[in-house]
Structures are given as C-alpha cells and as structure tokens.
Tab-separated table of C-alpha atoms in Angstrom:
chain	number	residue	atom	x	y	z
A	965	MET	CA	35.239	5.970	33.423
A	966	GLN	CA	32.251	2.896	33.082
A	967	LEU	CA	30.004	2.910	29.816
A	968	GLY	CA	26.498	1.724	29.750
A	969	VAL	CA	24.629	1.506	26.979
A	970	VAL	CA	20.962	3.027	25.349
A	971	VAL	CA	19.193	0.972	22.718
A	972	SER	CA	17.397	3.183	20.379
A	973	PRO	CA	13.714	2.226	20.178
A	974	VAL	CA	13.577	2.846	16.741
A	975	SER	CA	16.813	1.255	14.911
A	976	ARG	CA	18.062	-0.825	18.063
A	977	VAL	CA	21.288	0.483	17.692
A	978	ARG	CA	23.350	0.198	21.216
A	979	VAL	CA	24.798	3.625	21.837
A	980	PRO	CA	27.898	3.445	24.886
A	981	ILE	CA	27.456	6.264	27.356
A	982	PRO	CA	29.661	6.918	30.047
A	983	HIS	CA	27.943	6.456	33.628
A	984	ILE	CA	28.151	9.592	35.981
A	985	LYS	CA	27.171	9.593	39.278
A	986	ALA	CA	24.575	12.111	40.153
A	987	PRO	CA	23.642	13.305	43.454
A	988	ALA	CA	20.840	12.353	45.526
A	989	SER	CA	19.309	15.446	44.572
A	990	TRP	CA	19.179	15.003	40.505
A	991	LYS	CA	16.975	11.460	40.589
A	992	PHE	CA	13.984	13.885	40.770
A	993	GLU	CA	14.658	16.187	37.800
A	994	ALA	CA	16.478	12.572	36.357
A	995	PHE	CA	13.541	11.169	36.072
A	996	PHE	CA	11.542	13.812	34.695
A	997	CYS	CA	13.909	14.111	31.973
A	998	TRP	CA	13.804	10.338	30.764
A	999	VAL	CA	9.890	10.767	30.516
A	1000	ASN	CA	10.594	13.609	28.375
A	1001	MET	CA	13.203	11.316	26.662
A	1002	LYS	CA	10.948	8.958	25.716
A	1003	LYS	CA	7.863	10.840	24.454
A	1004	GLN	CA	10.898	12.196	22.030
A	1005	TRP	CA	11.426	8.683	20.953
A	1006	LYS	CA	8.031	8.148	20.627
A	1007	HIS	CA	7.281	10.950	18.304
A	1008	SER	CA	11.065	9.742	16.338
A	1009	SER	CA	9.821	6.670	16.075
A	1010	SER	CA	6.603	7.719	13.999
A	1011	LEU	CA	8.361	9.853	11.808
A	1012	VAL	CA	10.562	7.494	10.977
A	1013	LEU	CA	8.123	4.752	10.265
A	1014	ALA	CA	6.581	7.364	8.263
A	1015	ILE	CA	9.573	7.861	6.174
A	1016	VAL	CA	10.267	4.033	5.733
A	1017	LEU	CA	7.207	3.604	4.704
A	1018	GLN	CA	7.259	6.102	2.030
A	1019	LEU	CA	10.804	4.854	1.100
A	1020	GLU	CA	9.326	1.328	1.232
A	1021	LEU	CA	6.155	2.635	-1.044
A	1022	LEU	CA	8.679	4.660	-3.592
A	1023	LEU	CA	11.148	2.213	-3.867
A	1024	GLY	CA	10.145	-1.800	-2.855
A	1025	LEU	CA	6.417	-2.235	-3.444
A	1026	LEU	CA	6.094	0.220	-6.479
A	1027	PRO	CA	7.010	-0.943	-9.986
A	1028	HIS	CA	8.993	1.340	-12.227
A	1029	GLN	CA	7.122	4.562	-13.606
A	1030	GLY	CA	4.630	4.275	-15.940
A	1031	VAL	CA	3.753	0.818	-14.919
A	1032	ALA	CA	0.559	0.502	-12.840
A	1033	ILE	CA	0.547	-1.166	-9.160
A	1034	THR	CA	-0.516	-4.561	-9.313
A	1035	MET	CA	-3.825	-5.656	-6.506
A	1036	GLU	CA	-0.963	-7.522	-4.380
A	1037	GLN	CA	1.537	-4.288	-4.235
A	1038	MET	CA	-1.789	-2.413	-2.873
A	1039	MET	CA	-2.411	-5.072	-0.813
A	1040	GLN	CA	1.153	-5.419	1.071
A	1041	SER	CA	0.798	-1.121	1.130
A	1042	MET	CA	-2.486	-1.216	2.911
A	1043	ASP	CA	-1.437	-3.625	5.417
A	1044	MET	CA	1.849	-1.191	6.091
A	1045	LEU	CA	-0.534	1.530	6.541
A	1046	ARG	CA	-2.717	-0.518	9.104
A	1047	GLY	CA	0.365	-1.673	10.723
A	1048	ALA	CA	1.916	1.951	11.406
A	1049	CYS	CA	-1.673	4.011	12.251
A	1050	GLN	CA	-3.586	0.975	14.236
A	1051	PRO	CA	-1.074	0.548	17.087
A	1052	LYS	CA	-1.530	4.797	17.854
A	1053	PHE	CA	-5.987	3.706	18.507
A	1054	LYS	CA	-8.124	1.473	20.117
A	1055	VAL	CA	-9.470	0.038	16.837
A	1056	THR	CA	-9.901	-3.688	16.486
A	1057	THR	CA	-9.068	-5.608	13.336
A	1058	GLU	CA	-12.667	-6.931	12.576
A	1059	ILE	CA	-13.791	-3.143	12.704
A	1060	LEU	CA	-10.980	-1.905	10.327
A	1061	ASP	CA	-11.888	-5.176	8.088
A	1062	ARG	CA	-15.387	-4.183	8.164
A	1063	MET	CA	-14.139	-0.793	6.925
A	1064	ARG	CA	-12.189	-2.705	4.107
A	1065	ALA	CA	-15.190	-4.117	3.224
A	1066	ALA	CA	-17.146	-0.738	2.743
A	1067	ASP	CA	-18.904	-1.284	5.553
A	1068	PHE	CA	-19.284	1.715	7.759
A	1069	THR	CA	-21.999	0.304	10.207
A	1070	MET	CA	-20.034	0.528	12.845
A	1071	GLU	CA	-19.998	3.311	16.062
A	1072	HIS	CA	-17.786	5.929	14.696
A	1073	THR	CA	-15.551	6.332	17.519
A	1074	LYS	CA	-12.495	9.170	17.741
A	1075	ASP	CA	-10.379	6.358	17.437
A	1076	LEU	CA	-11.819	5.775	14.496
A	1077	MET	CA	-11.927	8.697	12.295
A	1078	CYS	CA	-8.775	9.357	14.226
A	1079	TYR	CA	-7.439	6.368	12.152
A	1080	THR	CA	-8.756	6.971	9.323
A	1081	ARG	CA	-6.703	10.369	9.344
A	1082	CYS	CA	-3.445	9.042	9.959
A	1083	ILE	CA	-3.701	6.697	7.032
A	1084	ALA	CA	-4.876	9.743	4.752
A	1085	GLN	CA	-1.474	11.730	6.510
A	1086	MET	CA	0.504	8.520	5.658
A	1087	ALA	CA	-0.809	8.148	2.180
A	1088	GLY	CA	-0.481	12.359	1.777
A	1089	THR	CA	-3.743	13.342	0.994
A	1090	VAL	CA	-4.228	15.666	4.159
A	1091	THR	CA	-3.296	19.060	4.198
A	1092	LYS	CA	-1.526	21.005	6.977
A	1093	LYS	CA	-4.565	22.648	8.722
A	1094	GLY	CA	-5.967	18.538	8.662
A	1095	GLU	CA	-8.361	18.918	5.514
A	1096	PHE	CA	-8.505	16.310	2.837
A	1097	SER	CA	-6.955	17.434	-0.104
A	1098	ALA	CA	-8.665	16.350	-3.354
A	1099	ALA	CA	-5.481	17.578	-5.430
A	1100	LYS	CA	-2.785	15.505	-3.475
A	1101	ALA	CA	-5.313	12.659	-3.852
A	1102	TYR	CA	-5.268	12.671	-7.736
A	1103	ALA	CA	-1.884	13.110	-7.130
A	1104	GLN	CA	-1.876	9.586	-5.035
A	1105	LEU	CA	-4.437	8.010	-6.591
A	1106	PRO	CA	-2.043	6.481	-9.795
A	1107	ILE	CA	0.242	5.385	-7.159
A	1108	ILE	CA	-1.672	4.224	-5.108
A	1109	LEU	CA	-4.140	1.858	-6.904
A	1110	PRO	CA	-3.846	-0.580	-9.521
A	1111	ALA	CA	-4.940	0.221	-13.198
A	1112	GLU	CA	-8.647	-1.592	-12.670
A	1113	MET	CA	-9.342	0.983	-9.514
A	1114	LEU	CA	-7.878	4.018	-11.257
A	1115	GLU	CA	-11.132	5.187	-12.565
A	1116	ALA	CA	-13.537	3.924	-9.340
A	1117	GLY	CA	-11.148	6.510	-7.071
A	1118	LYS	CA	-11.606	9.660	-9.540
A	1119	ALA	CA	-14.994	9.068	-9.491
A	1120	SER	CA	-14.740	8.769	-5.462
A	1121	VAL	CA	-12.593	12.248	-5.267
A	1122	ASP	CA	-14.497	14.013	-7.488
A	1123	ALA	CA	-17.755	13.057	-5.570
A	1124	CYS	CA	-16.660	13.580	-2.084
A	1125	ARG	CA	-14.425	16.703	-1.970
A	1126	ASP	CA	-16.957	18.692	0.188
A	1127	ALA	CA	-17.920	16.111	2.266
A	1128	GLN	CA	-15.616	17.746	5.002
A	1129	LYS	CA	-17.451	20.754	4.866
A	1130	PRO	CA	-20.280	20.512	7.616
A	1131	TYR	CA	-17.260	18.936	9.941
A	1132	LYS	CA	-14.862	21.282	12.319
A	1133	ASP	CA	-12.363	18.449	13.785
A	1134	SER	CA	-9.487	17.087	11.161
A	1135	CYS	CA	-10.578	13.381	12.247
A	1136	GLU	CA	-14.189	13.882	11.529
A	1137	LYS	CA	-13.549	15.702	7.972
A	1138	ILE	CA	-11.351	12.607	7.025
A	1139	PHE	CA	-13.604	10.017	7.750
A	1140	TYR	CA	-16.815	11.312	6.681
A	1141	THR	CA	-14.857	11.882	3.434
A	1142	THR	CA	-13.921	8.405	3.933
A	1143	LYS	CA	-17.206	6.715	4.200
A	1144	CYS	CA	-18.382	9.382	1.300
A	1145	MET	CA	-15.749	7.025	-0.783
A	1146	SER	CA	-16.816	3.958	0.275
A	1147	GLU	CA	-20.626	4.903	-0.516
A	1148	VAL	CA	-19.915	5.878	-4.326
A	1149	ASP	CA	-18.867	2.266	-5.691
A	1150	PRO	CA	-18.721	-0.105	-2.510
A	1151	SER	CA	-17.690	-2.779	-5.258
A	1152	LYS	CA	-14.287	-0.525	-5.804
A	1153	PHE	CA	-13.746	0.543	-2.290
A	1154	THR	CA	-10.918	-0.586	-0.053
A	1155	PHE	CA	-9.081	1.084	3.105
A	1156	PRO	CA	-6.112	-0.015	5.227
C-alpha cells in the first residue's frame, strides 16, 4: 500500500494517509469533500489561532498577577490581534493605523466594522449575542491595559456602554462602541 501525505495548514504537521484507488464516479464527490475539508480547516485554524493568542497573552506577554502590563506588552498584544483579524477583512494598514490614533473619519465599511468586532471577540468583550459587554470589558481592562491607561479605559467603558443601542447588526454595535470610546479621551485611546 502506498502512503500519501497531508500537511495540516495550522501546525504544518505531515500526516501519512494511504492512497486509495477510487472509481471515476467518485471524483465529483471527492472534489466537494475536499472543498468541505478546506472550509473545516479554515474554521479550525481560526479557532486554534484564537486559543494560541489567548495562551500567549496569558503566559507569554503578560507579567505575573499583581503586576501591570507594560505599554510595550500592550502594543505586542495589539499587533497579534491585528495580525489575526486583518487578513479576514478588506481593511488596509493605513486605515487601521488611523484608528489606532483615534481617527475614525474614514468611510465606515462593513469590513471595517466587522474587523472591530473580530478584535473585540478576541479580547473577550463580546457576548454570545454579538453585543459589547461592559462587564466583560471591565474584567479585561487590567489584563490588556497598562496602569497609566486604566482609568481612561474605565471612563470610556462607562461613557460608551450604551452606544450600541441604536444598532441591530453586531459589527455596527461594536464599531460604534469603539468609535465612542475613541472620543472619550483620544490621547489615551489605542486600537489594534
């Protein structure tokens, strides 16, 4: 029996599989099976990336409990989050850099709005219904912000907890909540 090899797109692990000689009628079905497998890998790779990012945030980048995160560690975390979410949406680095500087004057596209939701989901501040959760945000603030930004972060959450109410779409809710937070104290705002 000959062995073929499948390479995992996530871990790059090579997994040997036996070659099976299939009848010609199976080719059509095999193609659709392959397409479904690719979709599964894409979903799995996103899930694995989210888990890896959370572990790195908890184990690699953050100091021990009781010690505040540094500005450099926060920027590294933001870059990792950006790297995870930007490829999923048609948003340029230039636009994201403007958002990082609290400039939301660009066109508010669906991709841009869903990018902000992706970041919020990775940060753990979105409910299962796709809404911004002030309680989850308060819990995450000491983990994701340096001490010098903590009070401004709390003030932003307080001021913007209801900014999502006029919107029905999850991406819009998170985007306009984020935009609101950027307006509370632009000098202390930053975003992946």
